Short mmCIF file of C-alpha atoms in Angstrom, two decimals:
data_model
loop_
_atom_site.label_atom_id
_atom_site.label_comp_id
_atom_site.label_asym_id
_atom_site.label_seq_id
_atom_site.Cartn_x
_atom_site.Cartn_y
_atom_site.Cartn_z
CA MET A 1 43.69 -139.03 187.51
CA ASN A 2 44.77 -141.21 184.58
CA ASN A 3 41.69 -143.40 184.46
CA LEU A 4 39.19 -140.78 183.35
CA PHE A 5 37.06 -140.68 180.22
CA PHE A 6 34.58 -138.22 178.76
CA ASN A 7 31.42 -139.06 176.85
CA PHE A 8 29.87 -136.30 174.71
CA GLY A 9 28.36 -135.34 171.37
CA VAL A 10 25.79 -133.10 169.76
CA PRO A 11 22.64 -133.24 171.92
CA LYS A 12 20.21 -135.99 170.85
CA SER A 13 23.03 -138.03 169.31
CA GLY A 14 22.71 -140.91 171.76
CA THR A 15 25.03 -139.68 174.50
CA THR A 16 22.58 -140.63 177.26
CA PHE A 17 22.13 -144.12 175.85
CA LEU A 18 25.91 -144.53 175.56
CA GLN A 19 26.35 -143.18 179.10
CA MET A 20 23.87 -145.77 180.40
CA ILE A 21 25.65 -148.60 178.55
CA LEU A 22 29.04 -147.49 179.89
CA ASN A 23 27.70 -147.13 183.42
CA SER A 24 26.27 -150.67 183.33
CA HIS A 25 29.77 -152.14 182.89
CA PRO A 26 31.14 -153.42 186.23
CA GLU A 27 34.55 -151.76 185.74
CA LEU A 28 33.23 -148.37 184.56
CA SER A 29 31.36 -145.52 186.11
CA CYS A 30 29.57 -142.99 183.93
CA PRO A 31 26.74 -141.34 185.87
CA SER A 32 23.97 -139.16 184.53
CA GLU A 33 24.94 -136.13 182.45
CA HIS A 34 26.74 -133.20 184.02
CA LYS A 35 26.50 -129.52 183.09
CA PHE A 36 29.98 -128.19 183.79
CA GLU A 37 29.26 -125.14 181.64
CA ILE A 38 27.13 -123.90 184.56
CA VAL A 39 30.00 -124.49 187.00
CA LEU A 40 32.44 -122.68 184.71
CA THR A 41 30.13 -119.69 184.27
CA GLU A 42 29.43 -119.36 187.98
CA LEU A 43 33.05 -119.92 189.03
CA THR A 44 34.14 -117.22 186.59
CA LYS A 45 31.67 -114.80 188.17
CA LEU A 46 32.75 -115.85 191.67
CA LEU A 47 36.45 -115.27 190.92
CA GLU A 48 35.69 -111.86 189.39
CA TYR A 49 33.64 -110.94 192.47
CA TYR A 50 36.35 -112.26 194.79
CA ASN A 51 39.11 -110.37 192.95
CA LYS A 52 37.07 -107.17 193.11
CA HIS A 53 36.83 -107.51 196.87
CA LEU A 54 40.51 -108.40 197.19
CA LYS A 55 41.42 -105.20 195.33
CA GLN A 56 39.16 -103.13 197.58
CA MET A 57 40.53 -104.80 200.70
CA ASP A 58 44.05 -104.04 199.52
CA ILE A 59 43.15 -100.37 198.95
CA ASN A 60 41.50 -100.18 202.39
CA THR A 61 44.44 -101.76 204.20
CA ALA A 62 48.17 -101.62 203.45
CA ASN A 63 47.90 -101.24 199.65
CA GLN A 64 50.56 -103.92 199.10
CA GLY A 65 49.04 -105.32 195.93
CA ALA A 66 46.36 -107.96 195.99
CA ALA A 67 47.22 -111.53 194.95
CA LEU A 68 44.41 -112.05 192.46
CA LEU A 69 43.16 -115.33 191.08
CA ASP A 70 43.37 -115.79 187.30
CA GLY A 71 42.46 -118.15 184.46
CA THR A 72 45.05 -120.71 185.54
CA ASP A 73 43.41 -120.87 188.95
CA LEU A 74 40.01 -121.23 187.29
CA ASP A 75 41.35 -124.15 185.25
CA GLN A 76 42.66 -125.86 188.40
CA LEU A 77 39.34 -125.36 190.17
CA MET A 78 37.48 -126.83 187.20
CA LYS A 79 39.88 -129.77 187.04
CA THR A 80 39.36 -130.50 190.73
CA ILE A 81 35.58 -130.26 190.46
CA ILE A 82 35.51 -132.57 187.43
CA GLN A 83 37.70 -135.11 189.20
CA LEU A 84 35.51 -134.94 192.31
CA ALA A 85 32.39 -135.41 190.19
CA ALA A 86 33.94 -138.42 188.46
CA VAL A 87 34.81 -140.12 191.75
CA LYS A 88 31.47 -139.21 193.36
CA GLY A 89 29.68 -140.57 190.30
CA ALA A 90 31.06 -144.03 191.00
CA GLY A 91 29.45 -144.03 194.43
CA ASP A 92 30.28 -147.29 196.20
CA LYS A 93 31.09 -149.02 192.92
CA SER A 94 34.73 -150.12 192.67
CA VAL A 95 35.78 -149.16 189.14
CA LYS A 96 38.87 -148.98 186.95
CA TRP A 97 37.58 -146.07 184.83
CA TYR A 98 35.67 -142.97 185.89
CA GLY A 99 33.46 -141.34 183.28
CA ILE A 100 31.93 -137.94 182.78
CA SER A 101 29.08 -137.38 180.36
CA ASP A 102 28.62 -133.74 179.33
CA ASN A 103 27.73 -132.48 175.86
CA SER A 104 29.28 -129.07 176.54
CA ILE A 105 32.70 -130.75 176.29
CA LEU A 106 32.23 -130.61 172.53
CA ARG A 107 32.32 -126.81 172.52
CA ARG A 108 35.36 -126.64 174.83
CA PHE A 109 37.19 -129.75 173.73
CA VAL A 110 40.64 -128.11 173.62
CA THR A 111 40.26 -126.92 177.22
CA TYR A 112 39.25 -130.38 178.45
CA PHE A 113 42.02 -132.00 176.43
CA ASN A 114 44.59 -129.61 177.93
CA LEU A 115 43.28 -130.17 181.47
CA PHE A 116 43.19 -133.95 181.05
CA PRO A 117 45.76 -134.95 178.40
CA ASP A 118 45.76 -138.60 179.56
CA ALA A 119 41.97 -138.97 179.52
CA LYS A 120 40.01 -140.85 176.88
CA PHE A 121 37.43 -138.91 174.87
CA ILE A 122 34.38 -140.59 173.35
CA CYS A 123 32.51 -138.36 170.91
CA ILE A 124 29.40 -140.06 169.61
CA VAL A 125 28.38 -139.02 166.09
CA ARG A 126 24.86 -139.51 164.76
CA ASP A 127 23.44 -138.70 161.33
CA PRO A 128 22.35 -135.03 161.54
CA ARG A 129 18.97 -135.88 160.02
CA ALA A 130 18.26 -138.25 162.91
CA VAL A 131 19.52 -135.63 165.37
CA ALA A 132 17.09 -133.10 163.87
CA VAL A 133 14.08 -135.44 164.11
CA SER A 134 14.96 -136.60 167.63
CA SER A 135 15.61 -133.08 168.91
CA TRP A 136 12.43 -131.80 167.21
CA HIS A 137 10.23 -134.26 169.10
CA HIS A 138 12.19 -133.73 172.32
CA ASN A 139 11.77 -129.94 172.17
CA VAL A 140 8.11 -130.05 171.12
CA ARG A 141 7.45 -132.23 174.16
CA LEU A 142 9.43 -130.13 176.68
CA LYS A 143 9.41 -126.51 175.50
CA PRO A 144 6.01 -124.82 175.23
CA ASN A 145 7.16 -121.98 172.92
CA PHE A 146 9.27 -124.17 170.66
CA LEU A 147 6.70 -124.44 167.83
CA HIS A 148 6.14 -120.67 167.88
CA ILE A 149 9.85 -120.08 167.32
CA PHE A 150 10.76 -122.71 164.72
CA LYS A 151 7.32 -123.33 163.12
CA ASN A 152 8.22 -126.57 161.33
CA LEU A 153 10.71 -129.41 161.08
CA ASP A 154 12.36 -127.89 157.98
CA ASN A 155 13.34 -124.72 159.87
CA TRP A 156 14.53 -126.74 162.83
CA SER A 157 16.52 -129.13 160.63
CA SER A 158 18.31 -126.22 159.03
CA GLU A 159 19.26 -124.88 162.48
CA ILE A 160 20.39 -128.28 163.76
CA GLY A 161 22.37 -128.88 160.58
CA LYS A 162 24.37 -125.72 161.24
CA ILE A 163 25.01 -126.70 164.86
CA TRP A 164 25.98 -130.26 163.89
CA TYR A 165 28.34 -128.98 161.18
CA ARG A 166 29.94 -126.41 163.51
CA ASP A 167 30.45 -128.88 166.35
CA MET A 168 31.72 -131.76 164.21
CA HIS A 169 34.19 -129.54 162.38
CA ALA A 170 35.36 -128.07 165.69
CA MET A 171 35.96 -131.61 166.90
CA LEU A 172 37.90 -132.50 163.78
CA ASP A 173 40.04 -129.38 164.12
#
């Protein structure tokens, strides 16, 4: 799939707003945010479980050596799932470009780039101070224990600054 793009960034950087703008274009599809990190985690567990049973089946039968699935197979499964999600995200809309919005791409950029070398990657960057304020209000509103953990905006800003720095430098690398 050569007409694929990814939208991502540090959470609360404006990725949802950008995704909505992109999705409103008649030749683009970029549906609501995905969480492929969940798929990757669960697929990894599934392949480990499957391989365990293949080994046991091999021992219980002819002991010929089980043909186990590995990381390359996991990559191909992820690639297929991402492509399916991109096409499904377009629904009935006839588009030239299929988009995926997922902030976890930032932490695994090299993997996504290797899986989709012809894709376009849009990393939105927002001032880390604005990210801290936006994420502070977002978390206070949605997470009941948030204030007990971080106490104040200064503590939270320090934490977000570290995350922003780590993720932006990883992207630059």
